Short mmCIF file of C-alpha atoms in Angstrom, two decimals:
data_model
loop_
_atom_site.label_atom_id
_atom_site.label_comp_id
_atom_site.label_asym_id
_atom_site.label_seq_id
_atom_site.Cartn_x
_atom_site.Cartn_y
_atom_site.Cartn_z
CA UNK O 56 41.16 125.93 75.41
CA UNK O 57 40.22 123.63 77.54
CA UNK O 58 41.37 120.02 78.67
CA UNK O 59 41.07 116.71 76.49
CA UNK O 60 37.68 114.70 76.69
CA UNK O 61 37.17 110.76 75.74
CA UNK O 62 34.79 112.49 72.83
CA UNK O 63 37.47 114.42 71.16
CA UNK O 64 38.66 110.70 70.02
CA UNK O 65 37.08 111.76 66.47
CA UNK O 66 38.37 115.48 66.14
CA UNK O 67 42.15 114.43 67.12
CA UNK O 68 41.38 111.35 64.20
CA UNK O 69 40.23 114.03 62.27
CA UNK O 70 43.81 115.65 61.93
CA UNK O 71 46.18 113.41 63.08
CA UNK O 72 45.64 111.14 60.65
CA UNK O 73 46.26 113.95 58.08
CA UNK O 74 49.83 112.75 56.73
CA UNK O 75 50.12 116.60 55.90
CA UNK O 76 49.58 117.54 59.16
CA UNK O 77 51.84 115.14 60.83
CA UNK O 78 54.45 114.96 58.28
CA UNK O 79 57.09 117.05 60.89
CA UNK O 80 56.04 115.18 63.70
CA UNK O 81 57.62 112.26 66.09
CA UNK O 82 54.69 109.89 64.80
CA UNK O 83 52.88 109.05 61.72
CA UNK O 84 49.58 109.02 61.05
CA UNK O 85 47.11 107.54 63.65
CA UNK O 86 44.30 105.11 63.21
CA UNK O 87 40.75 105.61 64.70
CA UNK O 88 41.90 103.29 67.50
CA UNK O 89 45.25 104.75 68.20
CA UNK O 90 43.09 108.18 68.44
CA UNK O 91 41.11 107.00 70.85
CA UNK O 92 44.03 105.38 73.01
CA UNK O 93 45.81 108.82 72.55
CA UNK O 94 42.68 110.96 73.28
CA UNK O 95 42.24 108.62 76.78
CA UNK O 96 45.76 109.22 77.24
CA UNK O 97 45.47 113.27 77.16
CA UNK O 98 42.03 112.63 78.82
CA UNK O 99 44.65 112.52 82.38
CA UNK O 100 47.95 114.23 80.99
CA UNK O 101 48.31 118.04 82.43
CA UNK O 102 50.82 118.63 79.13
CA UNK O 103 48.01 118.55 76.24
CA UNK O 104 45.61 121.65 75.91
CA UNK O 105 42.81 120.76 73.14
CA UNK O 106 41.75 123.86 71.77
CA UNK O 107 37.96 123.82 71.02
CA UNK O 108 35.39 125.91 69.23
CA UNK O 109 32.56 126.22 71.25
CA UNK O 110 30.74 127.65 67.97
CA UNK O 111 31.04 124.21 66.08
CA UNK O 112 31.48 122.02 68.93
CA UNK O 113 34.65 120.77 67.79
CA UNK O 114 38.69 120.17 68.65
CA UNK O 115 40.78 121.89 66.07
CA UNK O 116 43.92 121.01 67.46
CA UNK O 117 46.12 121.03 70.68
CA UNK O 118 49.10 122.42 72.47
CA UNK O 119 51.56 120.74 74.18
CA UNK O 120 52.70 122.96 77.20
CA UNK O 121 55.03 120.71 79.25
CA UNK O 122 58.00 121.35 82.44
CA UNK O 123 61.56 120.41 82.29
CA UNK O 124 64.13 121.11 84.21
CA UNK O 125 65.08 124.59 85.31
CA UNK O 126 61.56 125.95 85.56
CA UNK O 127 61.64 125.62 81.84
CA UNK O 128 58.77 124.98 79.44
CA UNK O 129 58.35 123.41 75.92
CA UNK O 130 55.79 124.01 73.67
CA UNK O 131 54.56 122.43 70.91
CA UNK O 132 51.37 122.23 68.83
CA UNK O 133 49.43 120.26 66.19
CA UNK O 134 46.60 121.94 63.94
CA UNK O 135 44.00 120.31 61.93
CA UNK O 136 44.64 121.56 58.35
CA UNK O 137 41.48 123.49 58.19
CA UNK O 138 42.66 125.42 60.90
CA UNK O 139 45.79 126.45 59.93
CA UNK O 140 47.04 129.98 59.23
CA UNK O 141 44.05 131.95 60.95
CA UNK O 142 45.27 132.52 63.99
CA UNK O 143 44.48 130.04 66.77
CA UNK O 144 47.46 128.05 67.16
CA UNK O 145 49.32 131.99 68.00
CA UNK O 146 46.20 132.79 70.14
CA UNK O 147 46.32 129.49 71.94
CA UNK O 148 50.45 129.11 72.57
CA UNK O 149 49.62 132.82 74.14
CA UNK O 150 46.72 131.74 76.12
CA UNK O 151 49.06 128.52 77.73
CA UNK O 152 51.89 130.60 78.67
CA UNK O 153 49.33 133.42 80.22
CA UNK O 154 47.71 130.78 82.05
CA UNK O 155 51.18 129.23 83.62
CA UNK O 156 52.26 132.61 84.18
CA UNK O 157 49.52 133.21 86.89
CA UNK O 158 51.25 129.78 88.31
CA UNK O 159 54.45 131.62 88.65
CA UNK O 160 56.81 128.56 88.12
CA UNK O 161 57.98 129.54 84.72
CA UNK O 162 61.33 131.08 83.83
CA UNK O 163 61.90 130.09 80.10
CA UNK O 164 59.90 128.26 77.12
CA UNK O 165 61.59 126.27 74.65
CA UNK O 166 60.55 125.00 71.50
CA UNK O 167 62.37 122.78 68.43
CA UNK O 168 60.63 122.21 64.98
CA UNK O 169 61.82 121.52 61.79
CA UNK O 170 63.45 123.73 59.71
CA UNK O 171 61.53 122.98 56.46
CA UNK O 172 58.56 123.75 58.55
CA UNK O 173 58.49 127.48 57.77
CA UNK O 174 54.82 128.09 59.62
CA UNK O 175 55.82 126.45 62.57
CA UNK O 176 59.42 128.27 63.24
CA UNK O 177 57.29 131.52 61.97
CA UNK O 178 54.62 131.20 64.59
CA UNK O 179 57.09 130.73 67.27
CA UNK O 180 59.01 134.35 66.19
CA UNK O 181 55.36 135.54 65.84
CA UNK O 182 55.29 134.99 69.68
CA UNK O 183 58.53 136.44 70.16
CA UNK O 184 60.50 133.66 70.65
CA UNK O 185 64.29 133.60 68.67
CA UNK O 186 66.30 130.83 67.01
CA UNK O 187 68.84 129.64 69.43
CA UNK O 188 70.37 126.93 67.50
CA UNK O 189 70.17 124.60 64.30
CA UNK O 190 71.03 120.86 65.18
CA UNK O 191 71.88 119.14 62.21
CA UNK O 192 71.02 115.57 61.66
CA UNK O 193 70.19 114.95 65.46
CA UNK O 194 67.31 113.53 65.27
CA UNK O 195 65.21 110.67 63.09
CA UNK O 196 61.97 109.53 63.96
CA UNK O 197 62.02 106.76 60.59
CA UNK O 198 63.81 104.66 59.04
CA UNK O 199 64.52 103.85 54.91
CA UNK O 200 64.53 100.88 53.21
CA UNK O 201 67.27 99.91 54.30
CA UNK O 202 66.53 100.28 57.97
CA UNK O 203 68.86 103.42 57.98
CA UNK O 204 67.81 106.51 60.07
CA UNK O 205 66.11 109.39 57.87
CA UNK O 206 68.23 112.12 59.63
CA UNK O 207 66.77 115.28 60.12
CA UNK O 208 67.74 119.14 60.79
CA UNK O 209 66.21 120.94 64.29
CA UNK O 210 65.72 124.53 64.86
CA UNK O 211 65.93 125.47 68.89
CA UNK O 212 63.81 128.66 69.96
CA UNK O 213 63.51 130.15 73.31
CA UNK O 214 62.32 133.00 75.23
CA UNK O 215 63.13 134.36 78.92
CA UNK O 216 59.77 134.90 80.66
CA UNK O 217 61.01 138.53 81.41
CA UNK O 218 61.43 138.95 77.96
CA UNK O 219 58.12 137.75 77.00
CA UNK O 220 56.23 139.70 79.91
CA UNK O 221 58.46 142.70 78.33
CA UNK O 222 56.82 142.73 75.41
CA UNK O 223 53.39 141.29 75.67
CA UNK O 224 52.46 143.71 78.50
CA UNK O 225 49.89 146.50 77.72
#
């Protein structure tokens, strides 16, 4: 992992304007020039980790690793279709909260995703995290045709650090 460049402008195109990809996201698909604002945007924002291959030279997605209040964290992530399902977004979420562990200024991690996004709510149990809640119709990020809100369902997770530390150590 490492931290967003003004080249990655083509790899972030490259998924998020995948409407598979963003389908359970806050935004819709992305133009080249919206990916390039975006990527400048990362380019200076501490929240957004892109995680790279160094093999192929190329951005297969990114985590979102932010602070609230509380010394609390949210994460979040966003992989390029290709990249899916092998292992790297559950490698990388691990390598974030290792990394902010060392900081010491972490007491919890948070994380909300749709319920009808099994891989998402799957990876975040993978990582040890447990449903805390299920919002219904809380949130819309569209509208129909007839400018009404597309309500939609949230799952909560979260995990204690000393839970986490507990079992991740060894």
């Amino acid at each position: 992992m490492r931290r967003f460049q003004p080249e990655d402008w083509q790899d972030l195109y490259e998924y998020l304007s995948d409407e598979e990809v963003v389908k359970f996201e806050p935004y819709g698909v992305m133009t080249e020039l919206e990916c390039q604002r975006e990527t400048n945007r990362r380019v200076t924002d501490p929240s957004f980790w892109a995680v790279y291959l160094k093999n192929c030279h190329k951005v297969i997605g990114n985590i979102y690793f932010a602070k609230e209040d509380f010394l609390t964290w949210e994460l979040g992530y966003v992989f390029n279709s290709h990249f899916q399902g092998k292992g790297f977004a559950t490698m990388a979420a691990h390598l974030v909260i290792q990394n902010q562990l060392k900081q010491g200024d972490i007491h919890r991690i948070i994380a909300m995703c749709d319920p009808k996004n099994r891989p998402s709510w799957q990876l975040l149990e993978r990582i040890g995290m447990r449903r805390e809640g299920h919002k219904i119709s809380n949130v819309y990020f569209e509208l129909d045709e007839k400018g009404q809100p597309i309500w939609k369902d949230t799952y909560e997770y979260g995990i204690l650090i000393r839970e986490y530390t507990a079992s991740h150590s060894g």
